[in-house]
Amino acid sequence: ELEVALKVVIVGNGGVGKSSMIQRYCKGTFTKDYKKTIGVDFLERQIEVDGEDVRLMLWDTAGQEEFDAITKAYYRGAQACVLAFSTTDRDSFEAAHSWKLKVENECGEIPTVIVQNKIDLLDQSVVNPEEAEVLARALGCRLVRTSVKEDVNVSAVFRHLAQRCLAE
Ligand code: GDP
Ligand code: MG
């Protein structure tokens, strides 16, 4: 039986928690000042979905998203996407649409989940719940609210993407 391997890219403005999410999901840890020190392009985790072994390769950016300089190599062959924004960062929410287009340009239509991260900071929210749902509907994606810090819903994001990919 063949193992399925999926390349997943995580996009969104700097500071929304992309690296933290990868680290949380693949290593089970959270630190307040995660810097990319790993000498590889991605971390991976193996899960079982509907009786199938799936190897998820989660690709991180080394902060180039700040300079709009993510290379084609980052996107190449990606089969699924996490598009993240932060509950406390209005710009990151406003940028979601253009991130979706960027991924579409490089990868075509691939299964994508919109992630509203940092829901542990709901008292500092600058995005109302309805707006987030409208955005997700407009982009044709599922919305998942996460707290990487408190480990809320992180696994659900990747499980959903793996299921979508297997179903294709
Ligand atoms: P990236 O630039 O998108 O890779 O973001 P990072 O993973 O470097 O995270 C930016 C900052 O947000 C770091 O200080 C993280 O510790 C913090 N952070 C990430 N996820 C959460 C979360 O769910 N809740 C809170 N409160 N902070 C978070
Ligand atoms: Mg990062």
XYZ file of N, CA and C and ligand atoms in Angstrom:
533
model
N 0.844 -1.210 0.000
C 0.000 0.000 0.000
C 0.868 1.245 0.000
N 0.538 2.141 -0.887
C 1.325 3.365 -1.008
C 0.934 4.380 0.056
N 1.948 5.038 0.586
C 1.689 6.113 1.517
C 1.483 7.397 0.719
N 0.495 8.171 1.135
C 0.239 9.436 0.464
C 1.082 10.523 1.121
N 1.781 11.310 0.310
C 2.543 12.440 0.854
C 1.969 13.731 0.285
N 1.713 14.678 1.149
C 1.107 15.933 0.717
C 1.972 17.115 1.109
N 2.265 17.950 0.138
C 2.949 19.211 0.430
C 1.896 20.276 0.745
N 2.025 20.855 1.922
C 1.085 21.883 2.369
C 1.848 23.193 2.561
N 1.365 24.265 1.928
C 1.991 25.570 2.155
C 1.135 26.385 3.122
N 1.816 27.167 3.954
C 1.124 28.003 4.941
C 1.420 29.459 4.592
N 0.395 30.177 4.175
C 0.607 31.567 3.776
C -0.194 32.519 4.656
N 0.159 33.799 4.542
C -0.466 34.839 5.355
C 0.605 35.828 5.775
N 0.156 36.998 6.211
C 1.116 38.031 6.615
C 2.050 37.547 7.725
N 3.180 38.234 7.864
C 4.106 37.940 8.952
C 3.435 38.177 10.300
N 3.724 37.327 11.244
C 3.257 37.534 12.611
C 1.929 36.885 12.960
N 1.288 36.238 11.979
C -0.026 35.648 12.273
C 0.063 34.298 12.983
N 1.252 33.710 12.966
C 1.443 32.450 13.691
C 1.697 31.236 12.809
N 2.181 31.451 11.590
C 2.404 30.332 10.670
C 3.489 29.378 11.181
N 4.637 29.946 11.527
C 5.732 29.083 12.002
C 5.335 28.381 13.292
N 4.641 29.121 14.150
C 4.185 28.539 15.416
C 3.245 27.367 15.178
N 2.401 27.517 14.169
C 1.436 26.460 13.865
C 2.131 25.191 13.387
N 3.129 25.367 12.533
C 3.882 24.215 12.028
C 4.610 23.525 13.180
N 5.229 24.352 14.012
C 5.963 23.818 15.148
C 5.011 23.109 16.122
N 3.875 23.701 16.383
C 2.868 23.101 17.267
C 2.411 21.753 16.742
N 2.100 21.720 15.459
C 1.522 20.510 14.884
C 2.555 19.390 14.742
N 3.770 19.757 14.385
C 4.781 18.734 14.113
C 5.629 18.379 15.326
N 5.766 19.300 16.261
C 6.626 19.039 17.423
C 5.894 19.100 18.741
N 4.667 19.626 18.719
C 3.876 19.687 19.954
C 4.333 20.759 20.912
N 5.065 21.760 20.406
C 5.581 22.797 21.317
C 5.115 24.186 20.874
N 5.154 25.117 21.811
C 4.832 26.521 21.514
C 5.808 27.396 22.277
N 6.432 28.331 21.569
C 7.299 29.293 22.255
C 6.908 30.689 21.811
N 7.152 31.645 22.659
C 6.686 33.007 22.379
C 7.497 33.685 21.283
N 8.747 33.308 21.173
C 9.569 33.945 20.142
C 10.228 32.901 19.262
N 9.368 32.175 18.533
C 9.874 31.174 17.618
C 10.580 31.834 16.452
N 11.817 31.462 16.261
C 12.542 31.914 15.076
C 12.903 30.673 14.289
N 12.916 30.834 12.976
C 13.224 29.675 12.172
C 14.697 29.340 12.277
N 14.987 28.297 13.020
C 16.378 27.901 13.178
C 16.625 26.550 12.538
N 15.530 25.850 12.215
C 15.706 24.553 11.579
C 16.333 24.738 10.216
N 17.207 23.826 9.866
C 17.926 23.962 8.600
C 17.222 23.315 7.436
N 15.935 23.079 7.565
C 15.182 22.456 6.472
C 14.021 23.358 6.079
N 13.436 23.028 4.938
C 12.355 23.863 4.415
C 10.998 23.537 5.014
N 10.893 22.328 5.561
C 9.578 21.936 6.060
C 9.712 20.992 7.247
N 8.648 20.879 8.012
C 8.543 19.853 9.037
C 7.436 18.904 8.612
N 7.479 17.684 9.101
C 6.437 16.761 8.677
C 5.803 16.015 9.828
N 4.602 15.539 9.554
C 3.877 14.720 10.523
C 3.037 13.698 9.766
N 3.021 12.517 10.338
C 2.267 11.439 9.718
C 0.949 11.250 10.463
N -0.138 11.149 9.722
C -1.418 10.881 10.369
C -2.154 9.799 9.586
N -3.198 9.264 10.217
C -4.032 8.306 9.514
C -5.372 8.951 9.240
N -5.789 8.902 7.993
C -7.073 9.482 7.601
C -7.870 8.433 6.849
N -9.015 8.080 7.375
C -9.880 7.066 6.763
C -9.080 5.802 6.415
N -8.253 5.368 7.344
C -7.495 4.136 7.164
C -6.266 4.268 6.280
N -5.997 5.463 5.800
C -4.819 5.676 4.956
C -3.738 6.442 5.711
N -2.481 6.037 5.478
C -1.368 6.786 6.052
C -1.075 7.996 5.192
N -1.068 9.151 5.820
C -0.798 10.380 5.079
C 0.390 11.083 5.728
N 1.374 11.413 4.909
C 2.526 12.174 5.396
C 2.360 13.616 4.965
N 2.187 14.494 5.942
C 1.995 15.918 5.650
C 3.336 16.625 5.765
N 3.726 17.315 4.707
C 4.953 18.106 4.743
C 4.538 19.572 4.800
N 4.802 20.195 5.928
C 4.348 21.567 6.132
C 5.504 22.525 5.871
N 5.361 23.291 4.812
C 6.426 24.192 4.371
C 6.321 25.536 5.050
N 7.420 25.973 5.595
C 7.471 27.278 6.269
C 8.211 28.283 5.395
N 7.886 29.556 5.583
C 8.657 30.605 4.928
C 9.615 31.147 5.980
N 10.744 31.638 5.536
C 11.715 32.162 6.495
C 11.494 33.651 6.705
N 10.242 34.070 6.702
C 9.930 35.473 6.910
C 9.892 36.299 5.639
N 10.083 35.647 4.470
C 10.087 36.408 3.210
C 8.722 36.988 2.897
N 7.662 36.487 3.558
C 6.325 36.992 3.272
C 6.249 38.493 3.519
N 7.095 38.988 4.404
C 7.139 40.419 4.695
C 7.541 41.240 3.476
N 8.333 40.657 2.622
C 8.889 41.392 1.485
C 8.262 40.956 0.169
N 7.166 40.199 0.279
C 6.489 39.730 -0.919
C 7.470 38.983 -1.819
N 8.344 38.235 -1.214
C 9.439 37.625 -1.970
C 9.467 36.100 -1.851
N 8.305 35.522 -1.599
C 8.267 34.066 -1.525
C 8.568 33.490 -2.904
N 9.474 32.544 -2.934
C 9.939 32.039 -4.228
C 8.980 31.009 -4.805
N 9.111 30.785 -6.086
C 8.292 29.785 -6.752
C 8.534 28.398 -6.183
N 9.762 28.173 -5.711
C 10.092 26.860 -5.156
C 9.225 26.544 -3.931
N 8.868 27.589 -3.219
C 8.023 27.395 -2.046
C 6.668 26.814 -2.447
N 6.102 27.331 -3.502
C 4.769 26.910 -3.937
C 4.776 25.638 -4.785
N 5.936 25.346 -5.380
C 5.974 24.289 -6.391
C 5.452 22.935 -5.868
N 4.456 22.431 -6.550
C 3.932 21.105 -6.203
C 3.048 21.072 -4.973
N 2.685 22.230 -4.443
C 1.828 22.245 -3.247
C 0.460 21.667 -3.586
N -0.035 20.822 -2.683
C -1.321 20.161 -2.925
C -2.423 20.682 -2.021
N -2.027 21.446 -1.001
C -3.026 22.006 -0.084
C -2.445 23.262 0.547
N -3.351 24.096 1.075
C -2.907 25.392 1.586
C -3.653 25.788 2.857
N -2.900 26.338 3.786
C -3.476 27.004 4.953
C -3.251 28.498 4.755
N -4.348 29.266 4.775
C -4.251 30.712 4.614
C -4.629 31.333 5.955
N -3.623 31.897 6.629
C -3.853 32.326 8.006
C -3.897 33.840 8.157
N -4.782 34.293 9.049
C -4.742 35.682 9.500
C -4.892 35.675 11.008
N -4.634 36.834 11.608
C -4.673 36.905 13.072
C -5.882 37.704 13.552
N -6.486 37.231 14.605
C -7.611 37.885 15.272
C -7.290 39.328 15.669
N -5.998 39.600 15.910
C -5.608 40.907 16.436
C -4.888 41.782 15.405
N -4.938 41.382 14.140
C -4.188 42.117 13.114
C -5.092 42.343 11.900
N -5.659 43.531 11.830
C -6.608 43.855 10.770
C -5.980 43.707 9.382
N -4.743 44.185 9.223
C -4.073 44.095 7.922
C -3.987 42.643 7.437
N -3.736 41.749 8.367
C -3.582 40.342 7.963
C -4.902 39.787 7.436
N -6.007 40.274 8.014
C -7.335 39.882 7.536
C -7.597 40.459 6.138
N -7.284 41.736 5.982
C -7.500 42.402 4.690
C -6.644 41.777 3.591
N -5.526 41.199 3.956
C -4.591 40.645 2.965
C -4.972 39.240 2.500
N -5.949 38.649 3.167
C -6.279 37.236 2.884
C -6.625 37.005 1.407
N -7.416 37.928 0.862
C -7.846 37.766 -0.519
C -6.652 37.702 -1.477
N -5.698 38.596 -1.282
C -4.554 38.609 -2.200
C -3.653 37.384 -1.989
N -3.603 36.883 -0.779
C -2.857 35.624 -0.564
C -3.511 34.472 -1.332
N -4.835 34.463 -1.316
C -5.559 33.402 -2.046
C -5.225 33.461 -3.536
N -5.212 34.677 -4.077
C -4.911 34.841 -5.500
C -3.484 34.411 -5.827
N -2.581 34.761 -4.922
C -1.178 34.407 -5.131
C -1.010 32.884 -5.205
N -1.649 32.201 -4.286
C -1.562 30.734 -4.278
C -2.202 30.162 -5.540
N -3.344 30.713 -5.911
C -4.031 30.248 -7.118
C -3.162 30.424 -8.352
N -2.471 31.567 -8.429
C -1.568 31.847 -9.546
C -0.470 30.806 -9.667
N 0.058 30.397 -8.527
C 1.206 29.481 -8.535
C 0.781 28.020 -8.583
N -0.345 27.700 -7.972
C -0.709 26.293 -7.749
C -2.025 25.882 -8.394
N -2.787 26.846 -8.909
C -4.142 26.528 -9.348
C -5.052 26.385 -8.136
N -6.204 25.768 -8.356
C -7.153 25.578 -7.253
C -6.736 24.365 -6.427
N -6.289 24.594 -5.208
C -5.957 23.460 -4.332
C -6.779 23.604 -3.052
N -7.071 22.494 -2.367
C -7.826 22.580 -1.121
C -7.166 23.577 -0.162
N -7.979 24.500 0.327
C -7.466 25.583 1.179
C -8.372 25.778 2.386
N -7.759 25.972 3.533
C -8.503 26.318 4.742
C -8.096 27.723 5.166
N -9.107 28.549 5.467
C -8.820 29.862 6.035
C -8.732 29.688 7.547
N -7.636 30.131 8.125
C -7.447 30.000 9.567
C -7.449 31.380 10.218
N -8.350 31.542 11.165
C -8.306 32.729 12.034
C -7.588 32.302 13.308
N -6.312 32.682 13.409
C -5.515 32.260 14.565
C -5.591 33.283 15.709
N -5.089 32.867 16.845
C -5.022 33.688 18.070
C -6.408 33.972 18.645
N -7.290 32.989 18.598
C -8.612 33.225 19.190
C -8.554 33.265 20.721
N -7.408 32.934 21.273
C -7.247 33.158 22.726
C -7.209 34.653 23.054
N -7.033 35.490 22.020
C -6.982 36.944 22.220
C -8.265 37.620 21.735
N -9.378 36.925 21.873
C -10.655 37.427 21.363
C -11.029 38.788 21.955
N -10.583 39.056 23.165
C -10.877 40.360 23.786
C -10.144 41.505 23.088
N -9.137 41.171 22.261
C -8.441 42.210 21.478
C -8.768 42.103 19.995
N -9.895 41.463 19.686
C -10.222 41.170 18.294
C -10.486 42.435 17.476
N -9.983 42.436 16.245
C -10.269 43.521 15.304
C -10.989 42.997 14.058
N -11.480 41.771 14.157
C -12.223 41.154 13.062
C -13.502 40.579 13.651
N -14.662 41.022 13.157
C -15.859 40.425 13.741
C -16.194 39.101 13.086
N -16.822 38.205 13.848
C -17.023 36.822 13.396
C -17.722 36.728 12.045
N -18.697 37.614 11.829
C -19.440 37.559 10.582
C -18.543 37.864 9.381
N -17.691 38.870 9.528
C -16.777 39.242 8.437
C -15.908 38.064 8.023
N -15.436 37.335 9.028
C -14.561 36.198 8.741
C -15.322 35.142 7.957
N -16.593 34.937 8.332
C -17.402 33.954 7.610
C -17.694 34.413 6.185
N -17.951 35.699 6.024
C -18.200 36.246 4.684
C -16.959 36.050 3.804
N -15.806 36.330 4.372
C -14.560 36.142 3.633
C -14.399 34.691 3.178
N -14.584 33.778 4.112
C -14.397 32.358 3.794
C -15.358 31.934 2.689
N -16.597 32.397 2.780
C -17.592 32.051 1.758
C -17.173 32.633 0.409
N -16.713 33.873 0.425
C -16.302 34.529 -0.820
C -15.140 33.789 -1.479
N -14.260 33.255 -0.658
C -13.095 32.548 -1.199
C -13.387 31.062 -1.423
N -14.569 30.636 -1.018
C -14.952 29.234 -1.216
C -14.161 28.262 -0.361
N -13.813 28.705 0.852
C -12.992 27.870 1.729
C -13.662 27.669 3.079
N -13.286 26.615 3.762
C -13.729 26.448 5.132
C -12.953 27.389 6.044
N -13.648 27.920 7.050
C -13.007 28.763 8.071
C -12.809 27.941 9.337
N -11.591 27.945 9.860
C -11.327 27.288 11.142
C -10.677 28.300 12.074
N -11.222 28.447 13.264
C -10.644 29.366 14.254
C -9.729 28.580 15.168
N -8.500 29.075 15.303
C -7.507 28.318 16.067
C -6.833 29.186 17.128
N -6.312 28.508 18.120
C -5.297 29.104 18.975
C -4.121 28.147 18.989
N -3.070 28.551 18.317
C -1.864 27.725 18.323
C -1.305 27.696 19.742
N -1.424 28.823 20.414
C -0.918 28.927 21.783
C -1.569 27.895 22.698
N -2.890 27.827 22.635
C -3.613 26.919 23.540
C -3.970 25.591 22.884
N -3.423 25.380 21.693
C -3.633 24.131 20.958
C -5.115 23.844 20.706
N -5.814 24.832 20.217
C -7.223 24.678 19.872
C -7.361 24.570 18.349
N -7.923 23.452 17.910
C -8.303 23.256 16.490
C -7.151 23.135 15.499
N -5.927 23.073 15.957
C -4.803 23.002 15.004
C -4.848 21.688 14.210
N -5.053 20.593 14.910
C -5.112 19.295 14.216
C -6.250 19.251 13.212
N -7.363 19.894 13.560
C -8.547 19.866 12.693
C -8.244 20.478 11.324
N -7.413 21.491 11.312
C -7.046 22.153 10.054
C -6.403 21.148 9.097
N -5.424 20.421 9.610
C -4.646 19.539 8.741
C -5.405 18.254 8.414
N -6.214 17.801 9.355
C -7.045 16.629 9.099
C -8.033 16.931 7.963
N -8.634 18.107 8.045
C -9.595 18.499 7.006
C -8.915 18.559 5.631
N -7.736 19.158 5.584
C -7.033 19.273 4.305
C -6.661 17.897 3.751
N -6.186 17.022 4.628
C -5.803 15.675 4.187
C -7.025 14.943 3.636
N -8.142 15.080 4.326
C -9.370 14.435 3.855
C -9.789 14.954 2.486
N -9.711 16.263 2.338
C -10.080 16.874 1.050
C -9.172 16.363 -0.074
N -7.880 16.264 0.208
C -6.939 15.803 -0.816
C -7.189 14.341 -1.174
N -7.466 13.521 -0.180
C -7.714 12.097 -0.444
C -8.983 11.908 -1.260
N -9.932 12.805 -1.063
C -11.219 12.677 -1.744
C -11.144 13.082 -3.213
N -10.030 13.719 -3.596
C -9.955 14.239 -4.974
C -9.544 13.183 -5.994
P 4.659 33.968 11.448
O 5.421 35.214 11.139
O 3.336 33.939 10.747
O 5.455 32.725 11.219
O 4.279 34.032 13.004
P 5.027 33.340 14.260
O 4.720 31.879 14.307
O 6.451 33.748 14.260
O 4.229 34.021 15.465
C 4.246 35.410 15.684
C 3.953 35.666 17.163
O 2.606 35.291 17.487
C 4.844 34.852 18.100
O 5.167 35.666 19.217
C 3.952 33.706 18.537
O 4.306 33.209 19.789
C 2.600 34.378 18.577
N 1.487 33.437 18.383
C 1.350 32.479 17.442
N 0.177 31.839 17.570
C -0.466 32.406 18.618
C -1.743 32.174 19.246
O -2.544 31.328 18.881
N -2.055 33.000 20.295
C -1.203 33.967 20.754
N -1.602 34.703 21.802
N -0.003 34.196 20.199
C 0.358 33.426 19.135
Mg 7.354 32.516 10.368
